[in-house]
Short mmCIF file of C-alpha atoms and ligand atoms in Angstrom, two decimals:
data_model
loop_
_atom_site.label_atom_id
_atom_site.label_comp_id
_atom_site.label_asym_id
_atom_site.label_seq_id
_atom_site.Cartn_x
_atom_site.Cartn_y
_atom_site.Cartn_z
CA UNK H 1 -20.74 17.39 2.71
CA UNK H 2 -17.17 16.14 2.37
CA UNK H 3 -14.76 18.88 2.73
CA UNK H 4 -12.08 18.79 -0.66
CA UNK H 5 -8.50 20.50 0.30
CA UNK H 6 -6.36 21.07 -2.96
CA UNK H 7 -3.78 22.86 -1.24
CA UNK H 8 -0.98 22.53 1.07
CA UNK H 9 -1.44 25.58 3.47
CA UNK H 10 -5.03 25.23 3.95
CA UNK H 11 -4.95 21.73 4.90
CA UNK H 12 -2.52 22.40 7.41
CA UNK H 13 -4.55 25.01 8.64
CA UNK H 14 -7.52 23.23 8.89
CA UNK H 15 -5.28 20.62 11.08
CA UNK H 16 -4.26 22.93 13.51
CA UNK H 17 -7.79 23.88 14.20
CA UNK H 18 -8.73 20.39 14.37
CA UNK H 19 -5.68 20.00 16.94
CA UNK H 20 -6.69 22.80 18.89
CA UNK H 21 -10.92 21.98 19.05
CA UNK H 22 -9.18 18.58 20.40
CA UNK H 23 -10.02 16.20 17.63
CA UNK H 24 -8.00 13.14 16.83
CA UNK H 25 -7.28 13.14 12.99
CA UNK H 26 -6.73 9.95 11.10
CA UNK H 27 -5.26 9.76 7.88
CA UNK H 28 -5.47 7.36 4.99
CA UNK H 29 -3.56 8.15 2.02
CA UNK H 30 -4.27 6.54 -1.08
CA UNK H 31 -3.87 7.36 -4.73
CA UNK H 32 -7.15 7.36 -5.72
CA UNK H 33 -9.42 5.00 -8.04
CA UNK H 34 -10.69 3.90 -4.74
CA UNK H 35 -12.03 0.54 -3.56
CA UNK H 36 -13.59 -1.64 -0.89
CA UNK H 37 -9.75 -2.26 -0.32
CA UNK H 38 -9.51 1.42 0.78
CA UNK H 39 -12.73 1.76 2.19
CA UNK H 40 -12.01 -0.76 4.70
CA UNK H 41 -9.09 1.61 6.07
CA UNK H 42 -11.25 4.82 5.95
CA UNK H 43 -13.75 2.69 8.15
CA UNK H 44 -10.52 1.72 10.72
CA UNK H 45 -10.04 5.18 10.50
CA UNK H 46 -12.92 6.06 12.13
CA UNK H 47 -12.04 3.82 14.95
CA UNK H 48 -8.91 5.88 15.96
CA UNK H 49 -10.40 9.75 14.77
CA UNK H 50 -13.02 12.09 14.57
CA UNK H 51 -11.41 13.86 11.29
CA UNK H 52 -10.86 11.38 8.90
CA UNK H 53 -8.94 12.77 6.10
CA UNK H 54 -8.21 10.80 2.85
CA UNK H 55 -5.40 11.69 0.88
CA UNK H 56 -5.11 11.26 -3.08
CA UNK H 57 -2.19 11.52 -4.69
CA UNK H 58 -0.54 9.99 -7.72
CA UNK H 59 2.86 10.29 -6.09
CA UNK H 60 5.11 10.86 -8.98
CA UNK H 61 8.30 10.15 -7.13
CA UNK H 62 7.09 6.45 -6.09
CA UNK H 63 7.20 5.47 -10.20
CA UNK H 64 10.18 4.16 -12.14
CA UNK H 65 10.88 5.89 -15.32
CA UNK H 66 8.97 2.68 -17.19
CA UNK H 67 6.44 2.55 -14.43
CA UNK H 68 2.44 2.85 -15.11
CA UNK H 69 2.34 6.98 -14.12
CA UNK H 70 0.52 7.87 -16.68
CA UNK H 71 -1.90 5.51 -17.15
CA UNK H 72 -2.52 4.97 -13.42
CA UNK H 73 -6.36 5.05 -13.64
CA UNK H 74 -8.35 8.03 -11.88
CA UNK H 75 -11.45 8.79 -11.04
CA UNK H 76 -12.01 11.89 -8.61
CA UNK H 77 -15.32 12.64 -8.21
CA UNK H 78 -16.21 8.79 -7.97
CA UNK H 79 -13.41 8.46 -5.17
CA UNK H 80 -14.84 12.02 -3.11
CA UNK H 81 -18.36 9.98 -3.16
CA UNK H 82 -17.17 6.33 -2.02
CA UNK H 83 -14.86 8.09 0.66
CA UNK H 84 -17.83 10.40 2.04
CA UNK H 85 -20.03 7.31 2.45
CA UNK H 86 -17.19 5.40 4.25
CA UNK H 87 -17.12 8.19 6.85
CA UNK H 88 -14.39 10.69 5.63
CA UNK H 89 -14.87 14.29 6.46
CA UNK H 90 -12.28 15.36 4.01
CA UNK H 91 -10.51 14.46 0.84
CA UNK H 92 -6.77 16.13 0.24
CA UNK H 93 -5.95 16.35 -2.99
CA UNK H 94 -3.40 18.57 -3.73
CA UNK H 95 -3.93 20.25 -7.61
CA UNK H 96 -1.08 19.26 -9.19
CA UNK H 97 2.71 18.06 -8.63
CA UNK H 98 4.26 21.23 -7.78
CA UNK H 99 2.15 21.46 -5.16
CA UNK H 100 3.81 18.97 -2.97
CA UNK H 101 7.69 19.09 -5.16
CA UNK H 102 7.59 22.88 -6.10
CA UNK H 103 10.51 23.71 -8.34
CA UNK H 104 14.00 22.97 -6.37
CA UNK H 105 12.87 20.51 -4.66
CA UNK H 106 15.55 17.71 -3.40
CA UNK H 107 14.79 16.52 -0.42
CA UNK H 108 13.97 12.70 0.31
CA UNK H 109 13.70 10.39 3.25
CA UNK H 110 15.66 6.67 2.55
CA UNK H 111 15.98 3.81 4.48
CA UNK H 112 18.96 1.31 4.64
CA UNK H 113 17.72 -2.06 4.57
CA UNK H 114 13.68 -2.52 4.09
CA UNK H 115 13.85 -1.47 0.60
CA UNK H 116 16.41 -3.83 -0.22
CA UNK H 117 13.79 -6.92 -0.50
CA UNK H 118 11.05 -8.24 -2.53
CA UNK H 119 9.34 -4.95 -4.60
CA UNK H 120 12.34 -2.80 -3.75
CA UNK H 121 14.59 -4.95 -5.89
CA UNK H 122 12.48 -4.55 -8.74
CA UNK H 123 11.65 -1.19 -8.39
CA UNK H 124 14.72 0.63 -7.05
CA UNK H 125 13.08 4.62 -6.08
CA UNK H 126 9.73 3.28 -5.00
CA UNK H 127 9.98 3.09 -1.21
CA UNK H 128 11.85 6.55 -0.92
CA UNK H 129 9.38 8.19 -3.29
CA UNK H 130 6.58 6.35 -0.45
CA UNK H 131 9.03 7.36 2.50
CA UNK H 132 8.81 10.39 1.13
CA UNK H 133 5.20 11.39 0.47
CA UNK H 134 4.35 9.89 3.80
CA UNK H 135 6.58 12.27 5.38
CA UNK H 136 5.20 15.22 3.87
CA UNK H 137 1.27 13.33 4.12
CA UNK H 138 2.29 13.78 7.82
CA UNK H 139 3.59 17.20 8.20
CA UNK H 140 0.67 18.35 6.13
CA UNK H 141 -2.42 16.35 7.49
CA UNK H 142 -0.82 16.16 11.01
CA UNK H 143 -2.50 12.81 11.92
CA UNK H 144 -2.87 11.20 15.31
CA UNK H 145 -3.22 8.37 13.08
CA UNK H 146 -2.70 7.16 9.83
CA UNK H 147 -3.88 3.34 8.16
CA UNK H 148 -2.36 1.86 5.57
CA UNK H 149 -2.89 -1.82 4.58
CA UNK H 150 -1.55 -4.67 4.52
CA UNK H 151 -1.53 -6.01 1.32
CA UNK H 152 1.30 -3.37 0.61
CA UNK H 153 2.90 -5.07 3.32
CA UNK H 154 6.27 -4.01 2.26
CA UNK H 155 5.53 -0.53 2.48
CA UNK H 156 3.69 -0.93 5.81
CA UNK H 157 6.79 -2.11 7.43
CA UNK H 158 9.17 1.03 5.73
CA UNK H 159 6.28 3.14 7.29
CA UNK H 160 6.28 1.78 10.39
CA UNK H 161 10.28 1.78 10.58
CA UNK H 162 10.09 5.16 9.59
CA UNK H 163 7.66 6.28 12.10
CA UNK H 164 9.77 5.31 14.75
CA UNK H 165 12.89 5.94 13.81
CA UNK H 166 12.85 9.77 12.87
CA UNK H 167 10.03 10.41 16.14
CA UNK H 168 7.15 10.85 14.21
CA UNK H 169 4.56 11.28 16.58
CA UNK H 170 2.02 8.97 14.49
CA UNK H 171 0.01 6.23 15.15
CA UNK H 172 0.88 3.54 11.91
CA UNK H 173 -2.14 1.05 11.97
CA UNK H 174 -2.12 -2.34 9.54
CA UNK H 175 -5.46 -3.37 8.04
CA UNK H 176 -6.26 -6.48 6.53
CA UNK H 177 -6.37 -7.37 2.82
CA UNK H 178 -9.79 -7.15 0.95
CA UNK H 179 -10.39 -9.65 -1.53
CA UNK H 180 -12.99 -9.91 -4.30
CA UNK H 181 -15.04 -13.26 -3.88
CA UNK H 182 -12.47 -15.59 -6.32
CA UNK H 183 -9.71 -14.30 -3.32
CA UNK H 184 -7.84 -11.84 -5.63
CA UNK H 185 -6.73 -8.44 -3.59
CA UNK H 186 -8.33 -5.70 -4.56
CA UNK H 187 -6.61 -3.29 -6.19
CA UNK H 188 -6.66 -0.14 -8.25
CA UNK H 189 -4.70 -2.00 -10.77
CA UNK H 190 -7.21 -5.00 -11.59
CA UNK H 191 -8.62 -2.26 -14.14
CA UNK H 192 -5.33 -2.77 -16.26
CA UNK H 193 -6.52 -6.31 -16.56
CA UNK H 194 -8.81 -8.37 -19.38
CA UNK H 195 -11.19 -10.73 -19.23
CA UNK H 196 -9.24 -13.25 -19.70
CA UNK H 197 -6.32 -11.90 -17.34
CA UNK H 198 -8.56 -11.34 -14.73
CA UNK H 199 -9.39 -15.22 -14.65
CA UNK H 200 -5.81 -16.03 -14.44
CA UNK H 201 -4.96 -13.47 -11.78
CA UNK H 202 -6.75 -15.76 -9.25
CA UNK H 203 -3.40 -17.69 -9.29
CA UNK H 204 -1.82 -15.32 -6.86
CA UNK H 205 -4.36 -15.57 -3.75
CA UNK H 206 -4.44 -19.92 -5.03
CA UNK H 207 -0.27 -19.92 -4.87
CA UNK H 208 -0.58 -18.45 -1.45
CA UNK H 209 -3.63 -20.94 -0.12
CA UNK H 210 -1.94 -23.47 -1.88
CA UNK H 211 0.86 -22.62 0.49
CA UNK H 212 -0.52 -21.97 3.90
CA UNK H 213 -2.37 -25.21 3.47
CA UNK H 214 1.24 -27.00 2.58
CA UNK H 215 2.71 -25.75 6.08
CA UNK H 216 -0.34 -26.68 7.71
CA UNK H 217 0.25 -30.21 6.72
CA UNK H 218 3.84 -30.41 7.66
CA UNK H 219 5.88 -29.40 4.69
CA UNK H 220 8.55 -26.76 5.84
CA UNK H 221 10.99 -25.90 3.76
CA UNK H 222 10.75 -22.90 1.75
CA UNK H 223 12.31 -24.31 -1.87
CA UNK H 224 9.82 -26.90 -2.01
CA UNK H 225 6.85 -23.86 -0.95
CA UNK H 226 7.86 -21.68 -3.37
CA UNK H 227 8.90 -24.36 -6.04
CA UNK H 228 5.04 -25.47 -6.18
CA UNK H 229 3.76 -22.01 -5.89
CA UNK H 230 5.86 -21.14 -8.93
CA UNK H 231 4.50 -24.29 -11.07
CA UNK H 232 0.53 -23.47 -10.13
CA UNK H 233 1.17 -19.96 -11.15
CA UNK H 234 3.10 -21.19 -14.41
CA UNK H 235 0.01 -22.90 -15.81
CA UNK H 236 -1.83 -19.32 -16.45
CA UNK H 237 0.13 -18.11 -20.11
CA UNK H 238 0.37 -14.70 -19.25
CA UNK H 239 1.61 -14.78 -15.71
CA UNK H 240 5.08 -13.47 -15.34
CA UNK H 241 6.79 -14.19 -11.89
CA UNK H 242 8.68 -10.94 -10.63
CA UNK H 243 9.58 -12.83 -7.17
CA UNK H 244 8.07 -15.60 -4.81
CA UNK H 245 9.47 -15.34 -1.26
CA UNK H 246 9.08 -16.73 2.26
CA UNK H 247 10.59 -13.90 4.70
CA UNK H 248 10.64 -13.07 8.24
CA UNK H 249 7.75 -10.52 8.81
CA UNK H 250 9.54 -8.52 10.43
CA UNK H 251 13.06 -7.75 9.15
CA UNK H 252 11.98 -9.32 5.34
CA UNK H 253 15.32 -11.38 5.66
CA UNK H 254 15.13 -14.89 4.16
CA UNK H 255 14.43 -18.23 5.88
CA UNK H 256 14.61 -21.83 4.87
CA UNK H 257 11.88 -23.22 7.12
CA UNK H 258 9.10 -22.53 7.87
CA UNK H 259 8.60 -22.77 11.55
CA UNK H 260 7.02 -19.76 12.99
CA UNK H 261 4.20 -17.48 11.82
CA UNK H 262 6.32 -16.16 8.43
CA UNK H 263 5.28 -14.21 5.34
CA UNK H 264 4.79 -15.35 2.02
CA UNK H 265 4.97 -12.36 -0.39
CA UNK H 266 5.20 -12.74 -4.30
CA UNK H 267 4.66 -10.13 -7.69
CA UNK H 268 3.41 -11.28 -10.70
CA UNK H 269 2.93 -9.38 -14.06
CA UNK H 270 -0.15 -10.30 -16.06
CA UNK H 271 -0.52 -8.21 -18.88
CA UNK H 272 0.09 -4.58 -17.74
CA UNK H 273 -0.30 -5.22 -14.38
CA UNK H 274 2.10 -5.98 -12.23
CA UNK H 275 0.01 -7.67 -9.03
CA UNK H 276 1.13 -8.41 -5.69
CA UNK H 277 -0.16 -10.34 -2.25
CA UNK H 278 0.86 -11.91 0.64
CA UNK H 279 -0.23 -13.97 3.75
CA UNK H 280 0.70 -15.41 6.62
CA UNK H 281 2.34 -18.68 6.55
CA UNK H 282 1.62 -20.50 10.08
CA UNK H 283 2.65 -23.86 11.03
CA UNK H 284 0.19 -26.08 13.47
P1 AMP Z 301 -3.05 2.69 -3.16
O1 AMP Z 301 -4.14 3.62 -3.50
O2 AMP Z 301 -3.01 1.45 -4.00
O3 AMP Z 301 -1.70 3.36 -3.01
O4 AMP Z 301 -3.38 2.14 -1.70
C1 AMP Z 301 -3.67 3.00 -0.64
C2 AMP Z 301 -3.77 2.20 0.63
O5 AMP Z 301 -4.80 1.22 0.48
C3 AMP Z 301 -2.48 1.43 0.97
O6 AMP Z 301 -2.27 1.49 2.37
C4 AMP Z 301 -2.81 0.04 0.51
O7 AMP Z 301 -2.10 -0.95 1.21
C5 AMP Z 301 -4.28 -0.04 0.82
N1 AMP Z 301 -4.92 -1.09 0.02
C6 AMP Z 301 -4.91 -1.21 -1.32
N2 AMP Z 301 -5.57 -2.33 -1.70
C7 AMP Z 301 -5.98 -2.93 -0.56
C8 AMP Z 301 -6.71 -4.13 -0.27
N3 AMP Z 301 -7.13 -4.95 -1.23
N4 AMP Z 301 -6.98 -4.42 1.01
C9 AMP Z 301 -6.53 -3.59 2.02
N5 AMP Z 301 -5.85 -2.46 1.81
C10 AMP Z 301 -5.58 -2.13 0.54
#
């Protein structure tokens, strides 16, 4: 049976044990509502530990004030199931806010110039309310390891930053996107979406083809990219652009051409969901 950890203390406790029997612990912290997206990390997981521990956590602090908090769709007992088959020996969950911001809380880890790109502009606290949790995800679960993916790939890069840059002794591996079969990402928040919306979501993952196969066949520069990946997503009525961008993978700064392996990243709201993806962009 899956071993469920609600509290701060014990899980730590049950990490030093782990530590000192001389198991390798792999994290995966998610906020729940899980999917093949996430199952596909637990299962990397697996490849770098012996105690794979899922976190799930509606982080409070990575929400705006108009941000989907409250309605962010849960499903525990569900999740505690699909993780157990994936190969997780135990879920941490803490039971409620305080738990991980007790009352006077006010500290917060920020960094300079990641979060000032693509979903960072839009939604200004979100990376230090991620920087944040994963700090404390790693003091708490004390991973050898921890997988996040790449469809966040935004927030895999602040991680990775962060791991380096304030010694965290942590292991930050990138998985691949999952996709259902009509090549949207999976995501927790498809459920926000209708019928209908669902159908038009497909323009994200088509903008993105639509764009690889572009660079494939010679065309470089990034207006003309993102000018036609704008008009195919335009046709669906309730698709709302948030950004399109072509960026260096690395340092998210912009480009004009397109003449190395380079990321395309965009965020569209359909409905109540706001949806992002990415890919690579990589010339022949
Ligand atoms: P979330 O629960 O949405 O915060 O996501 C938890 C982790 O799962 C993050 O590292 C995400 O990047 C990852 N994830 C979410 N959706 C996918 C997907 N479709 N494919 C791969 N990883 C995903």
């Amino acid at each position: 049976m899956i071993r469920v950890i609600h509290n701060v203390a014990e899980m730590q406790r049950f990490a030093d044990e782990a530590r000192r029997d001389d198991k390798a612990i792999a994290l995966v912290p998610t906020m729940g509502f899980l999917h093949e997206g996430h199952l596909s990390l637990i299962r990397e997981a697996k490849q770098h530990g012996s105690e794979i521990v899922v976190s799930i956590f509606v982080n409070p602090t990575q929400f705006g004030p108009d941000e989907d908090l409250s309605a962010y769709p849960r499903a525990f007992e569900m999740d505690c199931q699909m993780a157990e088959s994936a190969g997780a020996t135990v879920i941490f969950s803490p039971d409620s806010n305080e738990e991980m911001y007790p009352e006077g809380y006010q500290t917060y880890v920020k960094l300079e110039e990641l979060p000032n790109h693509l979903c960072g502009l839009s939604r200004p606290v979100h990376f230090r309310g991620v920087a944040t949790v994963v700090t404390k995800l790693f003091n708490i679960v004390k991973p050898h390891a921890a997988v996040f993916g790449k469809k966040d790939f935004q927030q895999l890069l602040v991680i990775r930053r962060m791991a380096r840059d304030l010694n965290f002794d942590v292991k930050v591996i990138g998985a691949p996107i999952v996709r259902e079969p009509d090549g949207l990402a999976m995501s927790s928040r498809n459920a926000y979406l209708s019928q209908d919306q669902r159908k038009q979501a497909t323009c994200l993952n088509q903008a993105l083809r639509q764009a690889a196969e572009q660079v494939k066949s010679g065309v470089t520069k990034v207006g003309d990219l993102v000018n036609a990946a704008a008009a195919l997503i335009r046709e669906q009525p309730e698709a709302e652009i948030d950004y399109i961008e072509i960026r260096d993978p690395e340092t998210l700064e912009p480009v004009s051409i397109v003449d190395r392996p380079i990321l395309m990243a965009l965020a569209v709201k359909i409905g109540k969901a706001r949806l992002i993806d990415n890919m690579m962009l990589e010339p022949t």
